[in-house]
Coordinates of C-alpha atoms in Angstrom, one line a residue:
M1 CA -1.9 -10.8 -0.5
F2 CA -5.4 -10.0 1.1
V3 CA -5.9 -7.5 3.2
K4 CA -6.7 -9.0 6.1
E5 CA -2.7 -9.2 6.0
I6 CA -1.9 -5.7 5.9
M7 CA -5.3 -4.4 7.6
K8 CA -4.5 -2.6 11.0
K9 CA -6.7 -4.8 13.5
K10 CA -6.8 -3.0 16.3
V11 CA -9.1 0.3 15.3
I12 CA -9.8 3.6 17.1
S13 CA -14.2 4.1 16.2
L14 CA -16.1 6.5 18.1
K15 CA -20.2 7.1 18.3
K16 CA -22.3 9.9 16.1
H17 CA -23.1 11.3 19.9
N18 CA -19.4 11.8 20.8
T19 CA -18.6 15.4 19.9
I20 CA -15.8 17.3 17.9
A21 CA -13.9 17.2 21.3
D22 CA -13.1 14.2 21.7
A23 CA -12.2 13.1 18.5
L24 CA -9.9 16.1 18.7
S25 CA -8.4 14.1 21.2
L26 CA -8.6 10.9 20.2
L27 CA -6.1 12.6 16.8
H28 CA -3.7 14.3 19.5
K29 CA -3.4 10.8 21.7
H30 CA -3.4 8.3 19.0
H31 CA -0.9 10.1 16.3
I32 CA -3.9 8.8 13.3
R33 CA -6.0 10.9 10.9
H34 CA -9.2 9.4 10.5
I35 CA -11.7 7.8 13.2
P36 CA -14.3 5.5 11.7
I37 CA -17.4 6.8 13.7
V38 CA -19.8 3.4 14.6
D39 CA -23.0 2.2 16.3
D40 CA -23.6 0.1 19.5
D41 CA -23.6 -3.3 17.0
Q42 CA -20.5 -1.7 14.9
H43 CA -21.9 -1.4 12.0
L44 CA -19.5 1.7 10.1
I45 CA -21.8 4.3 9.8
G46 CA -19.6 7.4 9.3
I47 CA -15.6 8.7 9.1
V48 CA -13.7 11.0 10.0
S49 CA -10.4 13.4 9.2
D50 CA -8.0 15.4 10.3
R51 CA -8.9 17.7 8.5
D52 CA -12.7 17.3 9.1
I53 CA -12.3 18.2 12.4
R54 CA -9.5 20.7 11.8
D55 CA -12.2 22.9 9.5
A56 CA -15.0 22.7 11.8
S57 CA -12.7 23.9 15.5
P58 CA -13.1 27.6 15.4
S59 CA -10.6 30.7 15.7
I60 CA -8.3 29.8 19.0
L61 CA -8.8 33.7 20.0
D62 CA -12.3 33.2 19.8
S63 CA -12.7 30.5 23.5
E64 CA -16.6 30.8 24.4
I65 CA -17.4 30.2 20.6
N66 CA -14.3 27.3 20.7
Q67 CA -15.6 26.3 23.4
A68 CA -19.2 25.4 21.5
L69 CA -18.1 23.7 18.0
L70 CA -15.7 21.8 19.7
D71 CA -18.7 20.2 22.1
H72 CA -21.2 19.2 18.9
T73 CA -21.6 15.9 18.6
I74 CA -20.0 14.1 16.1
D75 CA -22.1 13.0 13.1
Q76 CA -22.4 16.5 12.1
I77 CA -19.2 16.6 10.0
M78 CA -18.5 12.8 9.9
S79 CA -18.0 11.4 5.6
S80 CA -21.3 9.4 5.1
P81 CA -21.9 6.8 3.2
V82 CA -17.9 5.7 3.6
V83 CA -16.2 3.7 0.8
T84 CA -15.4 0.9 2.3
T85 CA -12.9 -2.5 1.7
H86 CA -13.1 -7.1 2.5
P87 CA -11.0 -8.7 3.9
D88 CA -10.8 -11.2 1.2
E89 CA -10.4 -8.7 -0.9
L90 CA -6.9 -8.7 -2.8
F91 CA -4.1 -5.8 -2.2
E92 CA -3.6 -4.8 -5.6
E93 CA -7.9 -4.0 -6.3
V94 CA -7.0 -1.8 -3.2
A95 CA -4.6 0.1 -4.1
N96 CA -6.6 0.8 -7.8
I97 CA -9.5 2.6 -5.4
F98 CA -6.4 4.5 -3.1
Y99 CA -5.4 5.9 -7.0
E100 CA -8.7 6.1 -8.4
K101 CA -10.5 7.9 -4.8
E102 CA -7.0 9.6 -3.6
F103 CA -8.4 8.4 -0.2
A104 CA -5.6 7.8 2.5
C105 CA -7.7 5.3 4.2
V106 CA -10.7 3.0 3.5
P107 CA -12.2 1.0 6.4
V108 CA -12.8 -3.3 5.9
V109 CA -15.9 -3.9 6.6
H110 CA -16.8 -7.8 7.7
Q111 CA -20.7 -8.6 7.7
K112 CA -22.0 -5.4 8.0
K113 CA -19.3 -4.8 10.7
L114 CA -15.7 -2.5 11.0
I115 CA -13.4 -5.2 11.8
G116 CA -10.5 -3.4 10.6
M117 CA -8.5 0.5 8.4
V118 CA -5.8 0.1 5.4
T119 CA -4.1 2.7 5.3
E120 CA -1.7 4.3 2.4
K121 CA 1.4 3.0 5.2
D122 CA 0.1 -0.3 4.8
L123 CA -0.2 -0.3 0.9
L124 CA 3.5 0.9 0.6
Y125 CA 5.3 -1.8 3.7
A126 CA 2.6 -4.8 1.5
F127 CA 3.9 -3.0 -1.6
I128 CA 8.0 -3.6 0.0
Q129 CA 7.4 -7.0 1.2
L130 CA 5.9 -7.9 -2.8
T131 CA 8.6 -5.9 -4.6
G132 CA 11.8 -8.6 -2.0
T133 CA 13.1 -4.5 -1.1
Q134 CA 13.3 -5.0 2.6
G135 CA 16.4 -7.8 2.4
P136 CA 19.9 -8.1 1.3
S137 CA 19.2 -8.9 -2.9
T138 CA 20.5 -7.4 -6.4
R139 CA 18.5 -6.2 -8.4
L140 CA 18.4 -6.5 -12.3
E141 CA 17.0 -4.8 -15.3
I142 CA 16.2 -7.5 -18.2
R143 CA 14.1 -6.4 -21.2
V144 CA 12.3 -8.9 -23.5
P145 CA 9.9 -9.9 -25.7
D146 CA 6.8 -9.6 -24.8
R147 CA 6.1 -12.8 -25.4
V148 CA 3.7 -16.1 -23.5
G149 CA 6.6 -17.9 -21.9
I150 CA 9.4 -15.3 -21.3
L151 CA 9.0 -15.1 -17.5
S152 CA 9.5 -18.9 -17.2
D153 CA 12.8 -18.2 -20.7
V154 CA 14.4 -15.9 -18.8
S155 CA 14.1 -17.9 -15.6
T156 CA 16.3 -20.3 -16.0
F157 CA 19.3 -18.4 -16.6
F158 CA 19.3 -18.2 -12.6
S159 CA 18.3 -21.9 -11.9
K160 CA 21.0 -23.3 -13.6
R161 CA 23.6 -20.6 -11.0
N162 CA 21.1 -21.8 -7.6
I163 CA 19.9 -17.8 -7.4
K164 CA 17.0 -17.7 -5.8
I165 CA 14.8 -14.7 -6.7
V166 CA 13.3 -13.4 -3.8
S167 CA 11.1 -11.3 -6.1
V168 CA 9.8 -10.5 -9.6
Y169 CA 7.4 -7.9 -11.6
T170 CA 7.1 -5.8 -14.4
Y171 CA 6.0 -2.7 -16.4
P172 CA 5.8 -2.4 -19.6
T173 CA 8.7 0.3 -22.3
P174 CA 7.0 3.1 -23.8
Q175 CA 9.1 4.0 -25.9
Q176 CA 10.0 0.6 -27.7
S177 CA 6.5 -1.6 -28.4
G178 CA 6.4 -5.1 -28.3
F179 CA 8.9 -5.5 -25.5
K180 CA 9.0 -5.3 -21.4
I181 CA 10.7 -4.9 -18.1
L182 CA 11.9 -7.0 -15.9
V183 CA 12.8 -6.5 -12.6
F184 CA 14.5 -9.3 -10.5
R185 CA 15.6 -9.7 -7.3
I186 CA 18.0 -12.2 -6.3
Q187 CA 19.3 -13.2 -3.6
T188 CA 23.0 -13.7 -4.7
M189 CA 26.0 -10.5 -4.2
N190 CA 27.7 -12.0 -7.2
P191 CA 25.6 -11.9 -10.2
M192 CA 28.6 -11.2 -13.1
N193 CA 28.6 -14.7 -13.8
V194 CA 23.9 -14.9 -14.4
I195 CA 24.3 -11.8 -16.3
H196 CA 27.1 -12.8 -17.8
D197 CA 24.9 -15.9 -18.8
I198 CA 21.7 -13.6 -20.3
K199 CA 24.2 -11.2 -22.6
Q200 CA 25.2 -13.9 -24.5
S201 CA 21.3 -13.8 -25.5
K202 CA 20.4 -12.5 -28.0
E203 CA 17.2 -12.4 -27.2
F204 CA 17.2 -10.5 -23.7
E205 CA 18.8 -7.5 -22.5
V206 CA 20.5 -6.4 -19.3
V207 CA 19.5 -2.7 -18.8
T208 CA 20.1 -1.5 -14.5
P209 CA 23.5 -2.6 -13.4
M210 CA 22.8 -4.5 -9.9
R211 CA 22.6 -3.0 -6.5
E212 CA 23.7 -4.3 -3.5
D213 CA 20.9 -3.6 -1.1
N214 CA 23.2 -3.9 2.1
E215 CA 25.2 -1.7 1.0

């Protein structure tokens, strides 16, 4: 899955000559947390967050100072340069940026122009799509040896029962080296027969009970 498949294409932006008051108004009106700052050619030159706005906003107890500070231009508080991504970047690579940098959003740039934004919510939705949790399915966790060809071997159990695999992913078992967990979502609401088949194998172990997600 690529960034261009999950990014928001309609991006609300400001120019550097806009004021802090302008940014504050957009944050409230559109219920957003970040505003990219662009030049006349849509080149990204900075970004401001709701935290930047709050830090720059003075106390409401002094109305004269309050208005004077809100009239300052946005370039005085924007962050620059900005970490960006490309529309053809892979979803998991951008997820690493969010994790390592502790970002809440990343602008998407193509040919130096701002064309989109990716937020934490977009990443979460992409994860839901990749794991197949958005539709009715049964989830099975199977402990398997960490060897070449293991996914093909386990998938055979489902194909023999004519069961469609909705999604599959894996995670390690730190407490048991040489093994890993395969997490399958399968399109059946009665997996007892395939569970029985897997349990007959001396090499694989079903480690979690099935769960029907439409309950």
